[in-house]
mmCIF file with all atom_site columns, C-alpha atoms in Angstrom:
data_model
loop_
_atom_site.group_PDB
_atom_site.id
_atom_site.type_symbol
_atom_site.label_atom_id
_atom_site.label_alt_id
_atom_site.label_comp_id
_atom_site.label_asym_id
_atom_site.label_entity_id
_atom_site.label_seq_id
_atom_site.pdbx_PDB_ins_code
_atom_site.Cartn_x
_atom_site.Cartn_y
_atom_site.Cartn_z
_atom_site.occupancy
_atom_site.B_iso_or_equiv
_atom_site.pdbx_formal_charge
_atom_site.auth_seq_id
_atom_site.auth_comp_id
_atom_site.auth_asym_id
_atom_site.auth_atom_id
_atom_site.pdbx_PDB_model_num
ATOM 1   C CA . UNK A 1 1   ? 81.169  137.118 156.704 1.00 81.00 ? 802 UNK A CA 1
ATOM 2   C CA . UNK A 1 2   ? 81.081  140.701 156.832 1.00 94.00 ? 803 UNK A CA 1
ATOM 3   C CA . UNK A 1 3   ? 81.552  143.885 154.706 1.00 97.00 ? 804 UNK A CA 1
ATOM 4   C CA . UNK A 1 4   ? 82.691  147.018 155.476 1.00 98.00 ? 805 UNK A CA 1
ATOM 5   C CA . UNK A 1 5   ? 81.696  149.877 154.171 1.00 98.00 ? 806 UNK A CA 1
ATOM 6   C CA . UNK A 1 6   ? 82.579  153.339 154.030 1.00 98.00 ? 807 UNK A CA 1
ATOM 7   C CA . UNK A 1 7   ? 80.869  157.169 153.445 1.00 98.00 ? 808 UNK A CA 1
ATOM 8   C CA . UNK A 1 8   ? 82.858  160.772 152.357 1.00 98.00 ? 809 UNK A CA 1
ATOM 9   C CA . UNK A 1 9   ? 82.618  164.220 152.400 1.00 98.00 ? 810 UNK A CA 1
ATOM 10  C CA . UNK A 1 10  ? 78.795  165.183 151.999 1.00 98.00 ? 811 UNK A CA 1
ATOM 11  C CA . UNK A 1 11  ? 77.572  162.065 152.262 1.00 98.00 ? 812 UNK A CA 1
ATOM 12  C CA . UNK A 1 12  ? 78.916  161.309 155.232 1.00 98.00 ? 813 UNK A CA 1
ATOM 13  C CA . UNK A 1 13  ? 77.292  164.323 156.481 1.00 98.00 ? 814 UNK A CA 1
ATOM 14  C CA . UNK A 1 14  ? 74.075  163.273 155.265 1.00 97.00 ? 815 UNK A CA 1
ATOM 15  C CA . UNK A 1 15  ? 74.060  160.484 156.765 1.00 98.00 ? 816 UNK A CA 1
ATOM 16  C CA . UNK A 1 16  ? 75.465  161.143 160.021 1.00 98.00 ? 817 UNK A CA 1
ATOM 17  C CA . UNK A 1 17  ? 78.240  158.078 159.849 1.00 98.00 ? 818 UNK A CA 1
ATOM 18  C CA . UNK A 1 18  ? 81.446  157.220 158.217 1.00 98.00 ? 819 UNK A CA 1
ATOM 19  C CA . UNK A 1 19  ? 81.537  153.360 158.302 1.00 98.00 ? 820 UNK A CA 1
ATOM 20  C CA . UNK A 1 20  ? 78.688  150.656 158.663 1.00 98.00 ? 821 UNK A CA 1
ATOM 21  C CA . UNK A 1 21  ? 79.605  146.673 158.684 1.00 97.00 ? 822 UNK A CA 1
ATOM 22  C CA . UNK A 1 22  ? 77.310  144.384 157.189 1.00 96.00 ? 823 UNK A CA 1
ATOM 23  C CA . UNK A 1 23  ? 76.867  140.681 157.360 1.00 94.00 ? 824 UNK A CA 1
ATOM 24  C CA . UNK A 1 24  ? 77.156  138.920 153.793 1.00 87.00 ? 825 UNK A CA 1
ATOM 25  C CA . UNK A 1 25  ? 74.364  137.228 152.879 1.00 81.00 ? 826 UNK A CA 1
ATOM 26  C CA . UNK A 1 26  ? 74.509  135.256 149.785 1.00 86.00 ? 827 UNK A CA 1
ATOM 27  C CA . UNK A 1 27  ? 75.190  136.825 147.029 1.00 89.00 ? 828 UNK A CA 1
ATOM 28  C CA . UNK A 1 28  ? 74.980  140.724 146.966 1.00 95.00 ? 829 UNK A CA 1
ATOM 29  C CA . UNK A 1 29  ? 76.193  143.844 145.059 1.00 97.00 ? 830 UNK A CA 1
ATOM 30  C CA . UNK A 1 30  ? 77.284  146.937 145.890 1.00 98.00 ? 831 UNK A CA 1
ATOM 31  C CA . UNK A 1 31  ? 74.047  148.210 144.894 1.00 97.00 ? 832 UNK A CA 1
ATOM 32  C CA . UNK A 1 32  ? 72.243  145.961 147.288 1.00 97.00 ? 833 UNK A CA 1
ATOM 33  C CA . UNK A 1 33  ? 74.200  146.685 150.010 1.00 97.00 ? 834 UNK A CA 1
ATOM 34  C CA . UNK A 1 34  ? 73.475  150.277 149.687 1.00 98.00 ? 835 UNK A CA 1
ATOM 35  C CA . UNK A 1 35  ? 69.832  149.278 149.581 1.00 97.00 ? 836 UNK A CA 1
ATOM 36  C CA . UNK A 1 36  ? 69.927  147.460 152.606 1.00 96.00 ? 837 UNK A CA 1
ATOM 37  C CA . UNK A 1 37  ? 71.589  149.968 154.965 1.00 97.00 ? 838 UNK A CA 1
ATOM 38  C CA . UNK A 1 38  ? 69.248  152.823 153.526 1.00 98.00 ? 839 UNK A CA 1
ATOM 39  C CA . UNK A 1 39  ? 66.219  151.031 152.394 1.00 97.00 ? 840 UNK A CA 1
ATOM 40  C CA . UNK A 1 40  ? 64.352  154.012 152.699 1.00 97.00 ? 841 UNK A CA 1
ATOM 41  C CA . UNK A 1 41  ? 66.949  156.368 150.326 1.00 97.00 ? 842 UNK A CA 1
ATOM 42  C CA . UNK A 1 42  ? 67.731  155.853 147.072 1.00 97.00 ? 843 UNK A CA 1
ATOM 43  C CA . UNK A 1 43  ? 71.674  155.913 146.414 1.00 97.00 ? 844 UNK A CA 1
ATOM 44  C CA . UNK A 1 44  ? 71.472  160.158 145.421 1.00 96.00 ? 845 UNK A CA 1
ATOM 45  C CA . UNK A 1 45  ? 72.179  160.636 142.113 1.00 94.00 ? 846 UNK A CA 1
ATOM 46  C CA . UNK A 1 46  ? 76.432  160.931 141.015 1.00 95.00 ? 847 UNK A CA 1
ATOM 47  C CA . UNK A 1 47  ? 77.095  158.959 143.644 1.00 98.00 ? 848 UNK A CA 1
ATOM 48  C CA . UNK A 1 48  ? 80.609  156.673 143.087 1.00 98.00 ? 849 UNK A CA 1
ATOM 49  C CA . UNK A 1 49  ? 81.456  153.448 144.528 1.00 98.00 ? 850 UNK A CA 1
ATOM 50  C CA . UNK A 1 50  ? 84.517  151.995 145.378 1.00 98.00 ? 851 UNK A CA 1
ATOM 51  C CA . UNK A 1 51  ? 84.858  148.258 145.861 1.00 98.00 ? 852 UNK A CA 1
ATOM 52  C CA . UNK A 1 52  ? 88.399  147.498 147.453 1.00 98.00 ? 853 UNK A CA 1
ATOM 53  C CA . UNK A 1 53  ? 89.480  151.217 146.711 1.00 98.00 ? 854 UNK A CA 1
ATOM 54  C CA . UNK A 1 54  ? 88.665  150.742 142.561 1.00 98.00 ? 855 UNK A CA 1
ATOM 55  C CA . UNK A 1 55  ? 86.160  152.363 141.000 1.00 98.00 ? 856 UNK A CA 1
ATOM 56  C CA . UNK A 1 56  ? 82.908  150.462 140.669 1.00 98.00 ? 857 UNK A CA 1
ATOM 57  C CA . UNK A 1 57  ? 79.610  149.826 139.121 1.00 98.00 ? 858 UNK A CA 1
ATOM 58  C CA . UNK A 1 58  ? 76.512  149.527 141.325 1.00 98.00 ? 859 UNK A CA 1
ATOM 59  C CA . UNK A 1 59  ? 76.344  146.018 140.131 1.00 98.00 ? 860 UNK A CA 1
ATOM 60  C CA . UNK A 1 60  ? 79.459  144.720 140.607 1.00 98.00 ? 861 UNK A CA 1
ATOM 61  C CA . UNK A 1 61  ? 79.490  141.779 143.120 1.00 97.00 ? 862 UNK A CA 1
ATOM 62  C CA . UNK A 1 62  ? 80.919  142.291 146.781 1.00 97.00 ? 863 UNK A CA 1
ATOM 63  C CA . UNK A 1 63  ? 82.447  139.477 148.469 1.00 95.00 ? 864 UNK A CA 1
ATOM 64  C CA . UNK A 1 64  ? 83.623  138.533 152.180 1.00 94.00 ? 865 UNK A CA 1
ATOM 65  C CA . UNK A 1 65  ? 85.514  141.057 153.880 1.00 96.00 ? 866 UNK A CA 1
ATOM 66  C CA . UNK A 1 66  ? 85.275  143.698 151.205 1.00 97.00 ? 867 UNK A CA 1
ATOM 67  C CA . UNK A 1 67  ? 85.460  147.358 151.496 1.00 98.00 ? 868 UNK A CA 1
ATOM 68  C CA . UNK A 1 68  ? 82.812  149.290 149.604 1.00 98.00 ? 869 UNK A CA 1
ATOM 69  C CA . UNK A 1 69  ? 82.891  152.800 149.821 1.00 98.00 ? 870 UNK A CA 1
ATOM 70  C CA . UNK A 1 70  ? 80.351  155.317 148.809 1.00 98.00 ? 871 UNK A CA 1
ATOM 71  C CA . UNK A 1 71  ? 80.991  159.222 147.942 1.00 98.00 ? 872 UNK A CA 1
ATOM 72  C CA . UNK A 1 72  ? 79.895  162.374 145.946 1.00 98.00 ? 873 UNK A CA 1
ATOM 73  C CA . UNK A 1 73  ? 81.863  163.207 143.083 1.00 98.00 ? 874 UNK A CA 1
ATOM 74  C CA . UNK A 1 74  ? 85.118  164.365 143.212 1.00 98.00 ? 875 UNK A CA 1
ATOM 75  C CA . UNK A 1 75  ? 86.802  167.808 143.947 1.00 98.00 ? 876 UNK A CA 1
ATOM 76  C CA . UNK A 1 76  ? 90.857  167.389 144.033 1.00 97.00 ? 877 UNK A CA 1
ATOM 77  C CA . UNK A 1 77  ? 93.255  169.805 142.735 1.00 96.00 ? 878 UNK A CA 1
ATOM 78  C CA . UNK B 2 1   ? 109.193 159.645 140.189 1.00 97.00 ? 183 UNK B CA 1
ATOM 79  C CA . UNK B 2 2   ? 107.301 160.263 143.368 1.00 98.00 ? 184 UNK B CA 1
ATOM 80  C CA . UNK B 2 3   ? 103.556 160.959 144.614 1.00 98.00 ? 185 UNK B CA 1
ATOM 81  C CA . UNK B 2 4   ? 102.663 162.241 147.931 1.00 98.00 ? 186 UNK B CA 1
ATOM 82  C CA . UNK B 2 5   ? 100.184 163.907 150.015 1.00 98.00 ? 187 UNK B CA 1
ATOM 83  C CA . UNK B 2 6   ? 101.310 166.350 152.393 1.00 98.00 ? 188 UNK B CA 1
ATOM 84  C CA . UNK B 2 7   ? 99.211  167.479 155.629 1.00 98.00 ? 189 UNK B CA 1
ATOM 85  C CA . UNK B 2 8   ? 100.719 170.666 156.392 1.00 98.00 ? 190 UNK B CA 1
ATOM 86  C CA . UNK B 2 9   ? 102.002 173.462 153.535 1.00 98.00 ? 191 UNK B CA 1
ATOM 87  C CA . UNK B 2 10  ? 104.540 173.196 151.429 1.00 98.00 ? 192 UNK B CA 1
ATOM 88  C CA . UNK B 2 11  ? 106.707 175.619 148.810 1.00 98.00 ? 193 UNK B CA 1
ATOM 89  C CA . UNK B 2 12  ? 106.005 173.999 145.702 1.00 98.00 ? 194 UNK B CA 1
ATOM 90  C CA . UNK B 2 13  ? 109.406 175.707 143.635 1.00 98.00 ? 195 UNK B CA 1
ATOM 91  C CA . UNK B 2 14  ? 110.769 174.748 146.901 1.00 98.00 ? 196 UNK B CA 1
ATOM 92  C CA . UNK B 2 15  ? 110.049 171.447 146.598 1.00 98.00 ? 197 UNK B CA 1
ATOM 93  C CA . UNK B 2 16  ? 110.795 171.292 142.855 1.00 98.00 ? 198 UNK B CA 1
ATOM 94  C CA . UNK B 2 17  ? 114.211 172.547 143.140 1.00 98.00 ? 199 UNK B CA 1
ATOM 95  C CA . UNK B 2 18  ? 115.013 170.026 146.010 1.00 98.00 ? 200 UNK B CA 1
ATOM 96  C CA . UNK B 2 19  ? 113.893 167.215 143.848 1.00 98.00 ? 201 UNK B CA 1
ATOM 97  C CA . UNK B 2 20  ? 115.366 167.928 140.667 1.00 97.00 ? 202 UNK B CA 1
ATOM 98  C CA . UNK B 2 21  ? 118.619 168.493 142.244 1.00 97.00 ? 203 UNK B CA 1
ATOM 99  C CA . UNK B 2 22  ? 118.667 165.146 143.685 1.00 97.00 ? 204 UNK B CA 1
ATOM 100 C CA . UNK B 2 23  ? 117.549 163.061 141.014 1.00 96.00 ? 205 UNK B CA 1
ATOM 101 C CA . UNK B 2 24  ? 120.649 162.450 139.333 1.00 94.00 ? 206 UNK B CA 1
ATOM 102 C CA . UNK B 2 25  ? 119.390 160.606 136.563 1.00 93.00 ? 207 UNK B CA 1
ATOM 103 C CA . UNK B 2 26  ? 117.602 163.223 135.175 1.00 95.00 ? 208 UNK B CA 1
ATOM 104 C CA . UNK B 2 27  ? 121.049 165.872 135.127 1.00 95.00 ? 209 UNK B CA 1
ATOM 105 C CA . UNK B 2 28  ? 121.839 166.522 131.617 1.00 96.00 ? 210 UNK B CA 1
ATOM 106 C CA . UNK B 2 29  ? 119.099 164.422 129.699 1.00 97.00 ? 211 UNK B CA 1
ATOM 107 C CA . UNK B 2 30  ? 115.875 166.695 130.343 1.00 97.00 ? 212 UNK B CA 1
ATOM 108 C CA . UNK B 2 31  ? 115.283 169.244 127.563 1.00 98.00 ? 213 UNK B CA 1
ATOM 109 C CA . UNK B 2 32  ? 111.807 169.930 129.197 1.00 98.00 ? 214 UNK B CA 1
ATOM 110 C CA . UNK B 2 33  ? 110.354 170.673 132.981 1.00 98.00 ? 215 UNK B CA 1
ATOM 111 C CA . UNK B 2 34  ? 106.544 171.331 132.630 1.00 98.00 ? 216 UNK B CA 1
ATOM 112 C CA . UNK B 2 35  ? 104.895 172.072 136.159 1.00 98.00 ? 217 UNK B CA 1
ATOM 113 C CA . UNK B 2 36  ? 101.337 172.932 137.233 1.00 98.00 ? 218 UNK B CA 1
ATOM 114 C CA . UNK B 2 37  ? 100.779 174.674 140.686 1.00 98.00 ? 219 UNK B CA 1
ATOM 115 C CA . UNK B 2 38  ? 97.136  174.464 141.926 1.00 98.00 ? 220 UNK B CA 1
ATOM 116 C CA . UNK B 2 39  ? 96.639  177.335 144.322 1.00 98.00 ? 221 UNK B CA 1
ATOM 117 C CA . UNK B 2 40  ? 94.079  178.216 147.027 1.00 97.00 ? 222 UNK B CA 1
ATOM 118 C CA . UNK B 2 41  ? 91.402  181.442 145.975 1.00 96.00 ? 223 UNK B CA 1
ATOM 119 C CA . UNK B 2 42  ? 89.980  183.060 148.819 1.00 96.00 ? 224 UNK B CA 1
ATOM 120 C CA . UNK B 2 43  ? 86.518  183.337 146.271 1.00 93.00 ? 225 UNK B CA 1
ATOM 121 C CA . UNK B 2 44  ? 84.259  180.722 144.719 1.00 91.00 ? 226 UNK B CA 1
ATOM 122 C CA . UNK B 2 45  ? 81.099  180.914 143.298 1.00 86.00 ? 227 UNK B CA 1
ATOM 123 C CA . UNK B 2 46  ? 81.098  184.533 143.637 1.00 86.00 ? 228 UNK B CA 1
ATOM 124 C CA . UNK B 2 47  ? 81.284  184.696 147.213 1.00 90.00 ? 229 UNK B CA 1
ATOM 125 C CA . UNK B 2 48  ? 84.542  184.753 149.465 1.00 96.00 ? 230 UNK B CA 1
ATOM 126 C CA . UNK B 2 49  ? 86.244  181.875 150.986 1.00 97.00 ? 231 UNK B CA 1
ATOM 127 C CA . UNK B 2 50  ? 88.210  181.946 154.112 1.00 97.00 ? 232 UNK B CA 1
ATOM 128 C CA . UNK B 2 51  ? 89.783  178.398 155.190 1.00 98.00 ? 233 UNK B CA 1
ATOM 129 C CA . UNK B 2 52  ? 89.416  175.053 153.506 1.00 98.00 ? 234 UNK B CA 1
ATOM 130 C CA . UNK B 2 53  ? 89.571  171.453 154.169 1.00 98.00 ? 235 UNK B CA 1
ATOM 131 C CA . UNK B 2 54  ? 90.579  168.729 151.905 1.00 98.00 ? 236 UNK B CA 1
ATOM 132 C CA . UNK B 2 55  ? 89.238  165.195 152.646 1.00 98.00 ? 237 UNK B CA 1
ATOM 133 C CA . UNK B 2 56  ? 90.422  162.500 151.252 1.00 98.00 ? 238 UNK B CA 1
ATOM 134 C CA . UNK B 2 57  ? 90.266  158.797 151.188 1.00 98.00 ? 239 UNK B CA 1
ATOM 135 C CA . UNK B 2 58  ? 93.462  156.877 152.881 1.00 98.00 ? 240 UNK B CA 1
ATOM 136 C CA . UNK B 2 59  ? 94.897  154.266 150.669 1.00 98.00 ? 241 UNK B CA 1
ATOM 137 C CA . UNK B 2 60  ? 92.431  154.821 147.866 1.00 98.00 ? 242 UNK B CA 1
ATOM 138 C CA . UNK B 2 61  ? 93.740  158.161 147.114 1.00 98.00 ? 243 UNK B CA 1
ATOM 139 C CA . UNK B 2 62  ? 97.507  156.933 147.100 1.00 98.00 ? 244 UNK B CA 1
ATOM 140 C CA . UNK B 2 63  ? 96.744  154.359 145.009 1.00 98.00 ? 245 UNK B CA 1
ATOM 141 C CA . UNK B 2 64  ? 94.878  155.999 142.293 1.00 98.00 ? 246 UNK B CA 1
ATOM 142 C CA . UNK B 2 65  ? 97.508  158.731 142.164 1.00 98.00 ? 247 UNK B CA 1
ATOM 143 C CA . UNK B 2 66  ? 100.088 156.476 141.429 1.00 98.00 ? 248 UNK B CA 1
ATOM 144 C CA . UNK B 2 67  ? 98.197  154.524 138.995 1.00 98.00 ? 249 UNK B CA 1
ATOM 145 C CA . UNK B 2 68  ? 97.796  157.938 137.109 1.00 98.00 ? 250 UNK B CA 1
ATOM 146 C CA . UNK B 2 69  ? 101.023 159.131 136.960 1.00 98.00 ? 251 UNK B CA 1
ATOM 147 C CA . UNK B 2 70  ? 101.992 155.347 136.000 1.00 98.00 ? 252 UNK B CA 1
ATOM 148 C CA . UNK B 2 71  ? 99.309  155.877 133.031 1.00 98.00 ? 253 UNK B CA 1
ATOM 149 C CA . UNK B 2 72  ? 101.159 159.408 132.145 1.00 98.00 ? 254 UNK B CA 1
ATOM 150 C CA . UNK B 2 73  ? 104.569 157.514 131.831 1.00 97.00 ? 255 UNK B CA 1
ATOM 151 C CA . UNK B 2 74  ? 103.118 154.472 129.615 1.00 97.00 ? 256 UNK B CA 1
ATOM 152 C CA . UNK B 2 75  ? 101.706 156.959 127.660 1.00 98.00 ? 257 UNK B CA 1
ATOM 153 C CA . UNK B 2 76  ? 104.860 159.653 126.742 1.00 98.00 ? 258 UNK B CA 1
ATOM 154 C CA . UNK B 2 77  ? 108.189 159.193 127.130 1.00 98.00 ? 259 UNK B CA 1
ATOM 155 C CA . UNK B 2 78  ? 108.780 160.841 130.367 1.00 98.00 ? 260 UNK B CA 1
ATOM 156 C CA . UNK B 2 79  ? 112.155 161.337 132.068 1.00 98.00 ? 261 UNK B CA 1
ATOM 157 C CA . UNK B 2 80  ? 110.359 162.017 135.587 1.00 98.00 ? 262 UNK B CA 1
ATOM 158 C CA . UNK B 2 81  ? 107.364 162.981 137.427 1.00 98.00 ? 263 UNK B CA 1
ATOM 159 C CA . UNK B 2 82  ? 106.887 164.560 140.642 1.00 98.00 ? 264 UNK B CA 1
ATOM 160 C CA . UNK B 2 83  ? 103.166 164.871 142.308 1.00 98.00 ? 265 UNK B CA 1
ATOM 161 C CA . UNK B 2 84  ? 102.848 166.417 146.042 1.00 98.00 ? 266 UNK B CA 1
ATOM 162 C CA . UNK B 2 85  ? 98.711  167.053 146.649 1.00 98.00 ? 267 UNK B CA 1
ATOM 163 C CA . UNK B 2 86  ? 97.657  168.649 150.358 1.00 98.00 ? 268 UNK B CA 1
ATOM 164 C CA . UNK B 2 87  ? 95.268  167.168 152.574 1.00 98.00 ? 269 UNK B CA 1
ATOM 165 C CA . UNK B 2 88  ? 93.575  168.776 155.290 1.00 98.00 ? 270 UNK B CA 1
ATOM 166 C CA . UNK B 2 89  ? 93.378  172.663 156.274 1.00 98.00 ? 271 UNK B CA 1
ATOM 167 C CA . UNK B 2 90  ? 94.088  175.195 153.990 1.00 98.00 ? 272 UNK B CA 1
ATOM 168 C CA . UNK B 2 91  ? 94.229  178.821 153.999 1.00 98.00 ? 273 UNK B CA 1
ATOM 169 C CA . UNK B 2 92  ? 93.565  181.236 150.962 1.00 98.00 ? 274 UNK B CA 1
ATOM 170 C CA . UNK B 2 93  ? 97.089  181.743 149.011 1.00 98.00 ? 275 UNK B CA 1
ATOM 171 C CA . UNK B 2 94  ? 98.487  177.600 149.943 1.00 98.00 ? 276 UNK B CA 1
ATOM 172 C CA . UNK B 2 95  ? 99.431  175.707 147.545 1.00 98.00 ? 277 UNK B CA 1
ATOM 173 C CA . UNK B 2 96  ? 96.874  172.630 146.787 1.00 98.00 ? 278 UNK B CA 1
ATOM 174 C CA . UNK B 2 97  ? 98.951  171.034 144.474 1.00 98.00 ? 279 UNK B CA 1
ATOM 175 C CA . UNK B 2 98  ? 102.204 170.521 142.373 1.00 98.00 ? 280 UNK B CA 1
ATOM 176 C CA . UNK B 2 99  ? 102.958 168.397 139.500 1.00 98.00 ? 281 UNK B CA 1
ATOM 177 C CA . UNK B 2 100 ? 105.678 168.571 137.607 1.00 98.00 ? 282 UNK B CA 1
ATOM 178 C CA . UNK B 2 101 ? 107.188 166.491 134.656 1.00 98.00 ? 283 UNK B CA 1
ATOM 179 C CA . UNK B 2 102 ? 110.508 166.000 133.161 1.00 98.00 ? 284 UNK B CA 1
ATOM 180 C CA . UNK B 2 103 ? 111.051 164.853 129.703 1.00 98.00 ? 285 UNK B CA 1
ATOM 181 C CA . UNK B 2 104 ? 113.679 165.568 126.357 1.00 98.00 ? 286 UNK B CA 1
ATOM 182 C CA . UNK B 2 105 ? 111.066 167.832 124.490 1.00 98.00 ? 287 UNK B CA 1
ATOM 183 C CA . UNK B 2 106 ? 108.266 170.089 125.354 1.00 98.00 ? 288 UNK B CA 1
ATOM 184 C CA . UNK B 2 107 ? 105.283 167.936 123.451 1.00 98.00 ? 289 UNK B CA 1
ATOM 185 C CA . UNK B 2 108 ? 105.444 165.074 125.941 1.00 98.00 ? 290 UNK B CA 1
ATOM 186 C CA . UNK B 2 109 ? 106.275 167.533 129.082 1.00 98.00 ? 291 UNK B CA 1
ATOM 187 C CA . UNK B 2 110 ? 102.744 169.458 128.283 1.00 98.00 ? 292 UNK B CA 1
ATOM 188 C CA . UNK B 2 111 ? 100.792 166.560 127.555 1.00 98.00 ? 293 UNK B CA 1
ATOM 189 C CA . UNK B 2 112 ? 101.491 164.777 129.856 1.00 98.00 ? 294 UNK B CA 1
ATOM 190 C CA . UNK B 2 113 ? 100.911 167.701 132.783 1.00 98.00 ? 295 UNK B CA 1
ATOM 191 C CA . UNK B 2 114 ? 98.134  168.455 131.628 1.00 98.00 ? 296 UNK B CA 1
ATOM 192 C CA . UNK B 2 115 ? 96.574  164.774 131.246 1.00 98.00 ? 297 UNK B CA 1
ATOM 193 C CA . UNK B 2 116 ? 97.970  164.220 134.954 1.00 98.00 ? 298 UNK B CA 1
ATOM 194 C CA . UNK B 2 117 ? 95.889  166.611 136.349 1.00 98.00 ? 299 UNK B CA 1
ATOM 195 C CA . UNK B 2 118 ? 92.793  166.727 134.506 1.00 98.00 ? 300 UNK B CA 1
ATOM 196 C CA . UNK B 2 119 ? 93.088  162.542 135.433 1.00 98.00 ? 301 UNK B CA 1
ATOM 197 C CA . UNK B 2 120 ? 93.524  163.494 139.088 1.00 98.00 ? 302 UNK B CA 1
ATOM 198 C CA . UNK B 2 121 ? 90.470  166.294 139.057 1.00 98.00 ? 303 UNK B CA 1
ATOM 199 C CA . UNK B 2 122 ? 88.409  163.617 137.837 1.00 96.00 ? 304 UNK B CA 1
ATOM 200 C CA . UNK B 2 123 ? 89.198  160.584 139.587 1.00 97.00 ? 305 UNK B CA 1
ATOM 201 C CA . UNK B 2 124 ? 91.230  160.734 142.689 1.00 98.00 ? 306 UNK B CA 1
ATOM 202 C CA . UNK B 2 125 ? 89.229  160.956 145.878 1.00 98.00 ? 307 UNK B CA 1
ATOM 203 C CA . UNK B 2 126 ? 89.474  164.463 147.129 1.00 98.00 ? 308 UNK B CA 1
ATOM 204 C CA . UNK B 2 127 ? 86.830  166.248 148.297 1.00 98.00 ? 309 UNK B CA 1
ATOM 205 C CA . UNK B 2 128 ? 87.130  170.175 149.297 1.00 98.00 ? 310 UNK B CA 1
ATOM 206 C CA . UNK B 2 129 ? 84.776  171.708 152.121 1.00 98.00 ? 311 UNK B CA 1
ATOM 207 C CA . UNK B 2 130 ? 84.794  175.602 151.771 1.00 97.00 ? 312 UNK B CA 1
ATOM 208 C CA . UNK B 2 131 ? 84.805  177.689 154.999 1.00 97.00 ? 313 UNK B CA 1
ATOM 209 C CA . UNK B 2 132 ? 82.617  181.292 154.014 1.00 95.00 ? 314 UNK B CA 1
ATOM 210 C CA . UNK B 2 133 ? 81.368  183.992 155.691 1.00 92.00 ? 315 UNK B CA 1
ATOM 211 C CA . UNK B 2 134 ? 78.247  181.964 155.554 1.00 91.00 ? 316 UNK B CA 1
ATOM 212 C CA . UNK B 2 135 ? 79.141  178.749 157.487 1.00 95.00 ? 317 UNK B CA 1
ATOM 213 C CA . UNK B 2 136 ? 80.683  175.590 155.869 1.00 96.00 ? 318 UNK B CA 1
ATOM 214 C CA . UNK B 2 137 ? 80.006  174.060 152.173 1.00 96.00 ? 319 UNK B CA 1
ATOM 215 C CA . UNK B 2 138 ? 81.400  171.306 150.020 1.00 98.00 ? 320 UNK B CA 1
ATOM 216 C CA . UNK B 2 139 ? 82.149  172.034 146.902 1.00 96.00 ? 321 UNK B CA 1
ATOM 217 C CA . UNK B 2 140 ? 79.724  169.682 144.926 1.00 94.00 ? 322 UNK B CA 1
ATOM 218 C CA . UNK B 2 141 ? 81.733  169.778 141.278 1.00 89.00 ? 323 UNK B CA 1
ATOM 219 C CA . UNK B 2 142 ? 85.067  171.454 139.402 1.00 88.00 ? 324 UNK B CA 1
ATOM 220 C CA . UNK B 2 143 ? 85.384  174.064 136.731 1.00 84.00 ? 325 UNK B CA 1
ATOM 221 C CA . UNK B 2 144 ? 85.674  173.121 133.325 1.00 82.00 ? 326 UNK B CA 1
ATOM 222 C CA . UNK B 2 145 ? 89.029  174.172 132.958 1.00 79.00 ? 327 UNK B CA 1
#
C-alpha cells in the first residue's frame, strides 16, 4: 500500500528531492498527502497536481499505487 | 499526425518538409499549411540569457500533448498535424518548438495552430530553467501572448 509521488522544476529544488513513497493509510487525498510529507509547509501557492499524470484537484482521492505529482506552473513552448 | 519530443536540435522547415512529403494522404487535398515555430531569445525579463534547459515530465508530457492535438482535430476539420517540442539544453537561436497543421482552408489551419499552442503553454508539463550572467533561474510564468 504505497504511493508514489513526484516533485518538478522549482519545487524540486526547494525541496531538495524528486520522489518520496508513502504508505496509504486509509483514505487520503492528494492534499493530505502533501500535508503529511511537509507538515510544516503549506502546498506554495499555484502549485498543480497530477494524480496518475491528469490534472488534479487537491481533493481528489489517491488510491494504492498511485502516482501524484506536484509542480509549479507551467512554462512550455 | 504525430507528436514528439526531441532531446537534441532539430530544423523545424527541415522537419516540415520531410513530413509533408511523406504523408501521402495529405498530397493534393490540403488548401492550407499553418505552422508556428517557437524559438530560443538570448533575453528575458530584460536581462540576457545564455543556455537553457527544458524539464519535463516523462509520460505525462506525451500524453497531454497528444490529448491536445486530439482536442484540435475533434474540434476543426483538420487534414494533419505535426507537433515536435525539445527537451533538455538549449542554446539562444534553437528551435523550442514546431507545430504545424494541414487542412482544406485557412480558418481551421489558424485556429487550430493557434489553439494548439496556447493549449500546450498552458497545460503540458514543461518547465524552462534560464542560464544568465547571473547564475541559474526558472522561469516562474509565460507572456501573455
Amino acid at each position: 500500500m504505497t504511493i508514489h509521488i513526484k516533485y518538478f522544476a522549482s519545487l524540486r529544488d526547494r525541496l531538495g528531492r524528486a520522489e518520496d513513497r508513502l504508505p496509504l493509510v486509509g483514505e487520503m487525498t492528494a492534499a493530505e498527502v502533501w500535508a503529511t510529507l511537509w507538515p510544516e509547509m503549506p502546498l506554495p501557492p499555484n502549485t498543480l497536481i497530477a494524480v496518475n499524470m491528469d490534472y488534479a484537484q487537491p481533493a481528489q482521492p489517491v488510491n494504492d499505487g498511485d502516482e501524484v505529482a506536484f509542480f509549479p506552473p507551467v512554462t512550455g513552448g | 499526425m504525430r507528436v514528439e519530443l526531441r532531446a537534441t536540435p532539430f530544423d523545424p522547415l527541415a522537419e516540415l518538409a520531410r513530413y509533408q512529403a511523406n504523408q501521402r494522404e495529405l498530397q493534393g487535398r490540403y488548401g492550407a499549411t499553418a505552422i508556428f515555430i517557437g524559438t530560443m531569445r538570448d533575453y528575458n525579463d530584460q536581462s540576457p540569457v545564455t543556455g537553457m534547459t527544458l524539464e519535463h515530465y516523462p509520460g505525462m508530457t506525451e500524453r497531454h500533448l497528444q490529448r491536445i492535438v486530439t482536442a484540435a482535430t475533434d474540434e476543426w476539420t483538420l487534414l494533419d498535424a505535426l507537433l515536435i517540442h525539445r527537451v533538455g539544453a538549449l542554446q539562444p537561436n534553437d528551435p523550442i518548438v514546431l507545430v504545424a497543421v494541414w487542412s482544406a482552408h485557412r480558418a481551421a489551419a489558424f485556429a487550430a495552430c493557434r489553439a494548439i499552442m496556447e493549449e500546450l503553454k498552458s497545460k503540458a508539463p514543461f518547465w524552462k530553467r534560464e542560464e544568465t550572467t547571473t547564475g541559474p533561474r526558472w522561469v516562474t510564468h509565460n507572456t501573455p501572448g
